[in-house]
PDB file of C-alpha atoms in Angstrom:
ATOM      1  CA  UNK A 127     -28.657  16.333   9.482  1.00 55.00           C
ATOM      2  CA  UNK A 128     -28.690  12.775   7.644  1.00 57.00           C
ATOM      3  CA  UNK A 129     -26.872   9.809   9.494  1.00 62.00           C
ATOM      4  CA  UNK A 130     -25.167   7.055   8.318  1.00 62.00           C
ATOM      5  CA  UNK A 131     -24.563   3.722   9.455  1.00 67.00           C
ATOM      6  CA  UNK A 132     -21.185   1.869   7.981  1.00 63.00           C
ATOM      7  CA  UNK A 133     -19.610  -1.289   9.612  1.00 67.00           C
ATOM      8  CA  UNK A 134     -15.773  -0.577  10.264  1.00 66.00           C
ATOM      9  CA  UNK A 135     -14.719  -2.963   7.584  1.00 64.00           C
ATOM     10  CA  UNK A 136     -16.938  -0.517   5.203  1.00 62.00           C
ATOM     11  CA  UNK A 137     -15.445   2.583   6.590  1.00 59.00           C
ATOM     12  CA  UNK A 138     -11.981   1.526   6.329  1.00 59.00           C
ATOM     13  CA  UNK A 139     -12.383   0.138   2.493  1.00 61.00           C
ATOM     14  CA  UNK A 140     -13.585   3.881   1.711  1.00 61.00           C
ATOM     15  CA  UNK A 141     -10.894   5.751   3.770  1.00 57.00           C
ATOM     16  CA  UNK A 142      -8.426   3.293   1.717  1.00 57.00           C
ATOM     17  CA  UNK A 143     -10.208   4.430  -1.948  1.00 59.00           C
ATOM     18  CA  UNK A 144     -10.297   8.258  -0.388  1.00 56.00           C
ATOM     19  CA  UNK A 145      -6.150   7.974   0.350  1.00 55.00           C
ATOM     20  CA  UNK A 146      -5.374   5.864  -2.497  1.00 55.00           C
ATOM     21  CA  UNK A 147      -6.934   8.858  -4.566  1.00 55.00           C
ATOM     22  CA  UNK A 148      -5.141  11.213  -2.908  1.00 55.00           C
ATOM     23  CA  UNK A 149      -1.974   9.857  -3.028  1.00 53.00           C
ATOM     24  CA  UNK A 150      -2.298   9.560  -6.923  1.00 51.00           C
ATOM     25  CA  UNK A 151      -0.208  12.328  -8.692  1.00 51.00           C
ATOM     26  CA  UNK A 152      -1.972  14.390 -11.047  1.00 47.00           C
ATOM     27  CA  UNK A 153      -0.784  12.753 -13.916  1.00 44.00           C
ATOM     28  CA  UNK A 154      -2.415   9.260 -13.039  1.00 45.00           C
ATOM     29  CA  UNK A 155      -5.513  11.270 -12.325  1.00 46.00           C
ATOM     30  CA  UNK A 156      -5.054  12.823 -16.244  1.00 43.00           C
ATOM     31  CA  UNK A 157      -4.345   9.289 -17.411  1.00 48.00           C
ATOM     32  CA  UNK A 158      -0.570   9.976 -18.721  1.00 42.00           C
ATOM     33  CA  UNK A 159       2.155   7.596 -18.163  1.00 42.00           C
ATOM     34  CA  UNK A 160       3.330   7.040 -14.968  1.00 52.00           C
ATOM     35  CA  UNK A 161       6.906   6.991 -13.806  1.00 50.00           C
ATOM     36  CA  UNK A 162       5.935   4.576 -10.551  1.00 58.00           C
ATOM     37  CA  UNK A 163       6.987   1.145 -10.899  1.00 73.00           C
ATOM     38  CA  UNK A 164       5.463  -2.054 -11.425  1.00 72.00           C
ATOM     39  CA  UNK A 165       5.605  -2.605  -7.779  1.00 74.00           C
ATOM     40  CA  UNK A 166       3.876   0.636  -7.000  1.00 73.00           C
ATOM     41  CA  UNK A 167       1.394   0.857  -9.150  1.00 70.00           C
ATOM     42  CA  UNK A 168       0.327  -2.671  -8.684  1.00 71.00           C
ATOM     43  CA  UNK A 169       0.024  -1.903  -4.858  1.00 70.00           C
ATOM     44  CA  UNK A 170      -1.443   1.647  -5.697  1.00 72.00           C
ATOM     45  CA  UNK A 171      -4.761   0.042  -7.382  1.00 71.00           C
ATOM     46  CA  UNK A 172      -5.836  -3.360  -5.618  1.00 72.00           C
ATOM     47  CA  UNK A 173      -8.762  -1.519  -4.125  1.00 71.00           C
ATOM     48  CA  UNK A 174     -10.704  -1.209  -6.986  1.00 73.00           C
ATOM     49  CA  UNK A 175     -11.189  -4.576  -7.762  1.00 77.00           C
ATOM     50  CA  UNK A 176     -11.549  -5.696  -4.215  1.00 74.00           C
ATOM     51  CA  UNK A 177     -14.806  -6.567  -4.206  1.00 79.00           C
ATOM     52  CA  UNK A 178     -14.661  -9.159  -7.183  1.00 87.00           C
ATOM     53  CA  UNK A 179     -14.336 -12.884  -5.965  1.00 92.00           C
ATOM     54  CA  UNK A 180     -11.541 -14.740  -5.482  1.00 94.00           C
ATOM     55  CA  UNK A 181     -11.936 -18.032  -7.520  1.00 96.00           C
ATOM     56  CA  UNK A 182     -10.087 -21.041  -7.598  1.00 97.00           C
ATOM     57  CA  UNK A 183      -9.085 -22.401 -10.541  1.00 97.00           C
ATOM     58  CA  UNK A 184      -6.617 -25.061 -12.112  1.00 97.00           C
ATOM     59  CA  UNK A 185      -3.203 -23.918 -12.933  1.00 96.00           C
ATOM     60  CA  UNK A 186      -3.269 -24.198 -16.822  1.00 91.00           C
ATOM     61  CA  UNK A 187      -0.401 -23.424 -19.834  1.00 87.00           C
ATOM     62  CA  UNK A 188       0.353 -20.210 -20.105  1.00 91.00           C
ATOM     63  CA  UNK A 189      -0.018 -18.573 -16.485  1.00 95.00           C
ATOM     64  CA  UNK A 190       3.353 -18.788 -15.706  1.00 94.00           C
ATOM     65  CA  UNK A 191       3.950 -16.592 -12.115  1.00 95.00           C
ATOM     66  CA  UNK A 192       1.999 -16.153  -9.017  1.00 96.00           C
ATOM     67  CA  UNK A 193       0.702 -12.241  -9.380  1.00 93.00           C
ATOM     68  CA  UNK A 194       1.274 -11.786  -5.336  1.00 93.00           C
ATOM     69  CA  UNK A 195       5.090 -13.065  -4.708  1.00 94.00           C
ATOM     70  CA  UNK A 196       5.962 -12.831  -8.178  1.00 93.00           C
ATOM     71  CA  UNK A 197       7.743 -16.470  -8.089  1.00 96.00           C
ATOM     72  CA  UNK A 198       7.295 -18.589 -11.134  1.00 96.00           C
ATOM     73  CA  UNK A 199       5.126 -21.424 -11.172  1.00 95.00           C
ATOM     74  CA  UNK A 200       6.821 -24.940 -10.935  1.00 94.00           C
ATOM     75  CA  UNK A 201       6.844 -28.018 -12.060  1.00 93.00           C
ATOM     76  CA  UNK A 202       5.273 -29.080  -8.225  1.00 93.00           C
ATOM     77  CA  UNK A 203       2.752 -26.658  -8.990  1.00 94.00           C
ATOM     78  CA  UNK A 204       1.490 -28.320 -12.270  1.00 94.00           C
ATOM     79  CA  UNK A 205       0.777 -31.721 -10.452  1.00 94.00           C
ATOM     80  CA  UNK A 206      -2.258 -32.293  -8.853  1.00 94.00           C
ATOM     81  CA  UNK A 207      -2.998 -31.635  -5.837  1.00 95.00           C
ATOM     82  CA  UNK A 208      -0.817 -28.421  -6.140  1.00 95.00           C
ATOM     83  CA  UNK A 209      -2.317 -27.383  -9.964  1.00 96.00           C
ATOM     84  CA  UNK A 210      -4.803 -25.615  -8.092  1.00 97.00           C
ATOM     85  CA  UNK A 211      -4.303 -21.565  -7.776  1.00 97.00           C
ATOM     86  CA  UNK A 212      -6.613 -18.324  -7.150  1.00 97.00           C
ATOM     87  CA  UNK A 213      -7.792 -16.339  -9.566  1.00 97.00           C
ATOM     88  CA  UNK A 214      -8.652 -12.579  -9.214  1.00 94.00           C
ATOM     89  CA  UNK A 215      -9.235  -9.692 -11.462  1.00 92.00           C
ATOM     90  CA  UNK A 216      -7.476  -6.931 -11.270  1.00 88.00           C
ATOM     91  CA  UNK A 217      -6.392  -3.526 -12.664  1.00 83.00           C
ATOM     92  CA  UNK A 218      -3.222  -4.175 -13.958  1.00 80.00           C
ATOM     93  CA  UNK A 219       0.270  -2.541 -14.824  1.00 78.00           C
ATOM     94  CA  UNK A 220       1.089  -2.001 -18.803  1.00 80.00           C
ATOM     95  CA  UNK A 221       4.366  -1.249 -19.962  1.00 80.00           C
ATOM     96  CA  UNK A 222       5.223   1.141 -22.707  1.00 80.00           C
ATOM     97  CA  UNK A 223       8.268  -0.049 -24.619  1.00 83.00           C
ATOM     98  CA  UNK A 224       7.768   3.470 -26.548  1.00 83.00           C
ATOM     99  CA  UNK A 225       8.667   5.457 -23.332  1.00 78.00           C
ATOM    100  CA  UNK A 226       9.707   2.317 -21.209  1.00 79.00           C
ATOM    101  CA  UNK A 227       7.809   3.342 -18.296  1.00 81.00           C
ATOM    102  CA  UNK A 228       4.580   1.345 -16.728  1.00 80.00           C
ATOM    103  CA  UNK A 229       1.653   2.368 -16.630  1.00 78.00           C
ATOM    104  CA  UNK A 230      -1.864   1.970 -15.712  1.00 75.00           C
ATOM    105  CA  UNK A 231      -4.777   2.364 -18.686  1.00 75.00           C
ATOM    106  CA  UNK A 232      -6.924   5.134 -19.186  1.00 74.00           C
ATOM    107  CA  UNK A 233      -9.939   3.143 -18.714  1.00 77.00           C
ATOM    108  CA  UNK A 234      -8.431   1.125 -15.271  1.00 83.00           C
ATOM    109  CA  UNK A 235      -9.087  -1.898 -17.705  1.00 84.00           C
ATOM    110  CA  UNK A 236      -9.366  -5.196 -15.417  1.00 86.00           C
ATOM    111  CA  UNK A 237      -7.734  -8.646 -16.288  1.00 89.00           C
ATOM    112  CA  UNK A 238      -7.245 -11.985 -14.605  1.00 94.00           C
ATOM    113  CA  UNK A 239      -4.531 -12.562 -12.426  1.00 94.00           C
ATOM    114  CA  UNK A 240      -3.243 -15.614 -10.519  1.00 97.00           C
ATOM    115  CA  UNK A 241      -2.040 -16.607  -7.100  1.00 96.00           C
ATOM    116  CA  UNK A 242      -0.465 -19.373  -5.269  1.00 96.00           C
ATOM    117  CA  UNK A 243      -2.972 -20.944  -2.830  1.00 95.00           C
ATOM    118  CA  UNK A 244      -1.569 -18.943   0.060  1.00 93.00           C
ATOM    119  CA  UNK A 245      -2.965 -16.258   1.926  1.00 92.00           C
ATOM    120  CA  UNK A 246      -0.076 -14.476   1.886  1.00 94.00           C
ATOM    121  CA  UNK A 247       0.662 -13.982  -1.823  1.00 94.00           C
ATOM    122  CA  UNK A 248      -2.607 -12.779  -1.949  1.00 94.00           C
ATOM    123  CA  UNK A 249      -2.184 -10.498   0.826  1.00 94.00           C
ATOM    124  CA  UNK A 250       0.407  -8.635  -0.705  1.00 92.00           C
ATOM    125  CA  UNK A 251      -1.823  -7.258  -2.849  1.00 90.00           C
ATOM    126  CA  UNK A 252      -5.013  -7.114  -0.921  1.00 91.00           C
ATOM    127  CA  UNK A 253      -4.379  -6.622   2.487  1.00 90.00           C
ATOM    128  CA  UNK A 254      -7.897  -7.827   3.853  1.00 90.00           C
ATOM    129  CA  UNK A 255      -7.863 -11.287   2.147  1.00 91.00           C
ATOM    130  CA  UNK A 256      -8.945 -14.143   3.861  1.00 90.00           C
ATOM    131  CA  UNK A 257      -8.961 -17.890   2.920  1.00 89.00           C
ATOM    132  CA  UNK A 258     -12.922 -17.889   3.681  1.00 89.00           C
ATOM    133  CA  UNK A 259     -12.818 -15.329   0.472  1.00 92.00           C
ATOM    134  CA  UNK A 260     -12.061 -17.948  -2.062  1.00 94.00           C
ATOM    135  CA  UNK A 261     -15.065 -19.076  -4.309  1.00 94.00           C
ATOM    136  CA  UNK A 262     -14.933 -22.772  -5.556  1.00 95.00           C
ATOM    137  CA  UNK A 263     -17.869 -22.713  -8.498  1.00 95.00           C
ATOM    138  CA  UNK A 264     -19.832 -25.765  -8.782  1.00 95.00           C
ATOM    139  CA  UNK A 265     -18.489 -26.761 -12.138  1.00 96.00           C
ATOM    140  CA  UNK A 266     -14.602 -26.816 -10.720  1.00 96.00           C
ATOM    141  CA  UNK A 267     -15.725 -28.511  -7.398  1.00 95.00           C
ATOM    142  CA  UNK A 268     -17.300 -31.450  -9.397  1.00 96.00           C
ATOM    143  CA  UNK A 269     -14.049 -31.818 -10.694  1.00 96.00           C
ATOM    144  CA  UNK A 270     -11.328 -32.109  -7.593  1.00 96.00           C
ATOM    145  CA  UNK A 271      -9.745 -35.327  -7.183  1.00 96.00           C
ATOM    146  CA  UNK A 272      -9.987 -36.668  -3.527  1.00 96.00           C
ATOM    147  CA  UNK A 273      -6.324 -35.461  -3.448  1.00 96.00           C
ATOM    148  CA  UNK A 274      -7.261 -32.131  -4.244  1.00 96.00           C
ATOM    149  CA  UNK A 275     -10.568 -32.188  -1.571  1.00 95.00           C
ATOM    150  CA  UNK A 276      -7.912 -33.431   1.044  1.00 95.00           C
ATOM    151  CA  UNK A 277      -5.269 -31.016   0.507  1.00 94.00           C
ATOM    152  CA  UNK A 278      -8.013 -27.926   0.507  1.00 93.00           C
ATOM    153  CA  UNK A 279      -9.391 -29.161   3.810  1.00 92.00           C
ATOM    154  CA  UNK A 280      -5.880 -29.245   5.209  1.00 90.00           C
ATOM    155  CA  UNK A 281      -5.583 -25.574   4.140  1.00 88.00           C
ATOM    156  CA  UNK A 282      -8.973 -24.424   5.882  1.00 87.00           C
ATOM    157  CA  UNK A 283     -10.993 -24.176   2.341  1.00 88.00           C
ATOM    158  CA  UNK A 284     -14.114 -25.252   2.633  1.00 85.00           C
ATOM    159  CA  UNK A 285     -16.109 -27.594  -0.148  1.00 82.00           C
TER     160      UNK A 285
END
């Protein structure tokens, strides 16, 4: 008989995937519209993107609501040292004005999506996140004001 080792953070990720999957009606599993709601679906699928990093980023033009709390983005949110937000891909709910029902694509196609700086928006949709997830590239960390480096700190992200 073959054994296997798996942390418990790796044995609860794939008891999440295996009851995610079975909670999926058939018709998800066929790839036909589903008659869930945004809500649901976008709860239904964070799993398989979990393992992509969680980036900051600057709040820019046209993302215009946190993906998490779904609260629009404010003015105060556009000002540095607020303008910066968390950026994660994920598999994402369509809507089909043809039979006005969401839906998630055939193909589980992946886009970005954007969240307040708060562990709790993200949480929402990932259960597991932690601040200490959040990747801060070299290229955006060059570019933080001391404003924004003192307001991170404050926060418990480390440069």
């Amino acid at each position: 008989m073959k054994q296997y080792s798996y942390t418990l953070t790796e044995v609860g990720d794939r008891v999440n995937r295996l009851y995610a999957f079975a909670l999926e009606p058939n018709s998800i599993k066929l790839n036909i519209l589903s008659t869930f709601n945004y809500s649901d679906l976008k709860n239904r699928y964070w799993h398989l993107t979990s393992s992509d990093p969680f980036e900051l980023t600057y709040l820019h033009g046209i993302v215009s609501k946190c993906y998490g709390c779904d609260k629009k983005y404010t003015d105060i949110n556009r000002k540095p040292p607020f303008d910066v937000i968390i950026k994660h891909l994920e598999v994402r709910p369509r809507f089909s004005k043809d039979k006005k029902k969401w839906y998630i694509s055939a193909n589980k196609e992946t886009s970005n999506a954007y969240y307040h700086l708060q562990t709790d928006c993200v949480q929402k949709v990932h259960p597991n996140f932690k601040a200490g997830d959040i990747i801060i590239t070299n290229e955006l960390r060059q570019t933080l004001s001391e404003e924004h480096r003192h307001y991170l700190t404050n926060l418990g992200i480390e440069l």
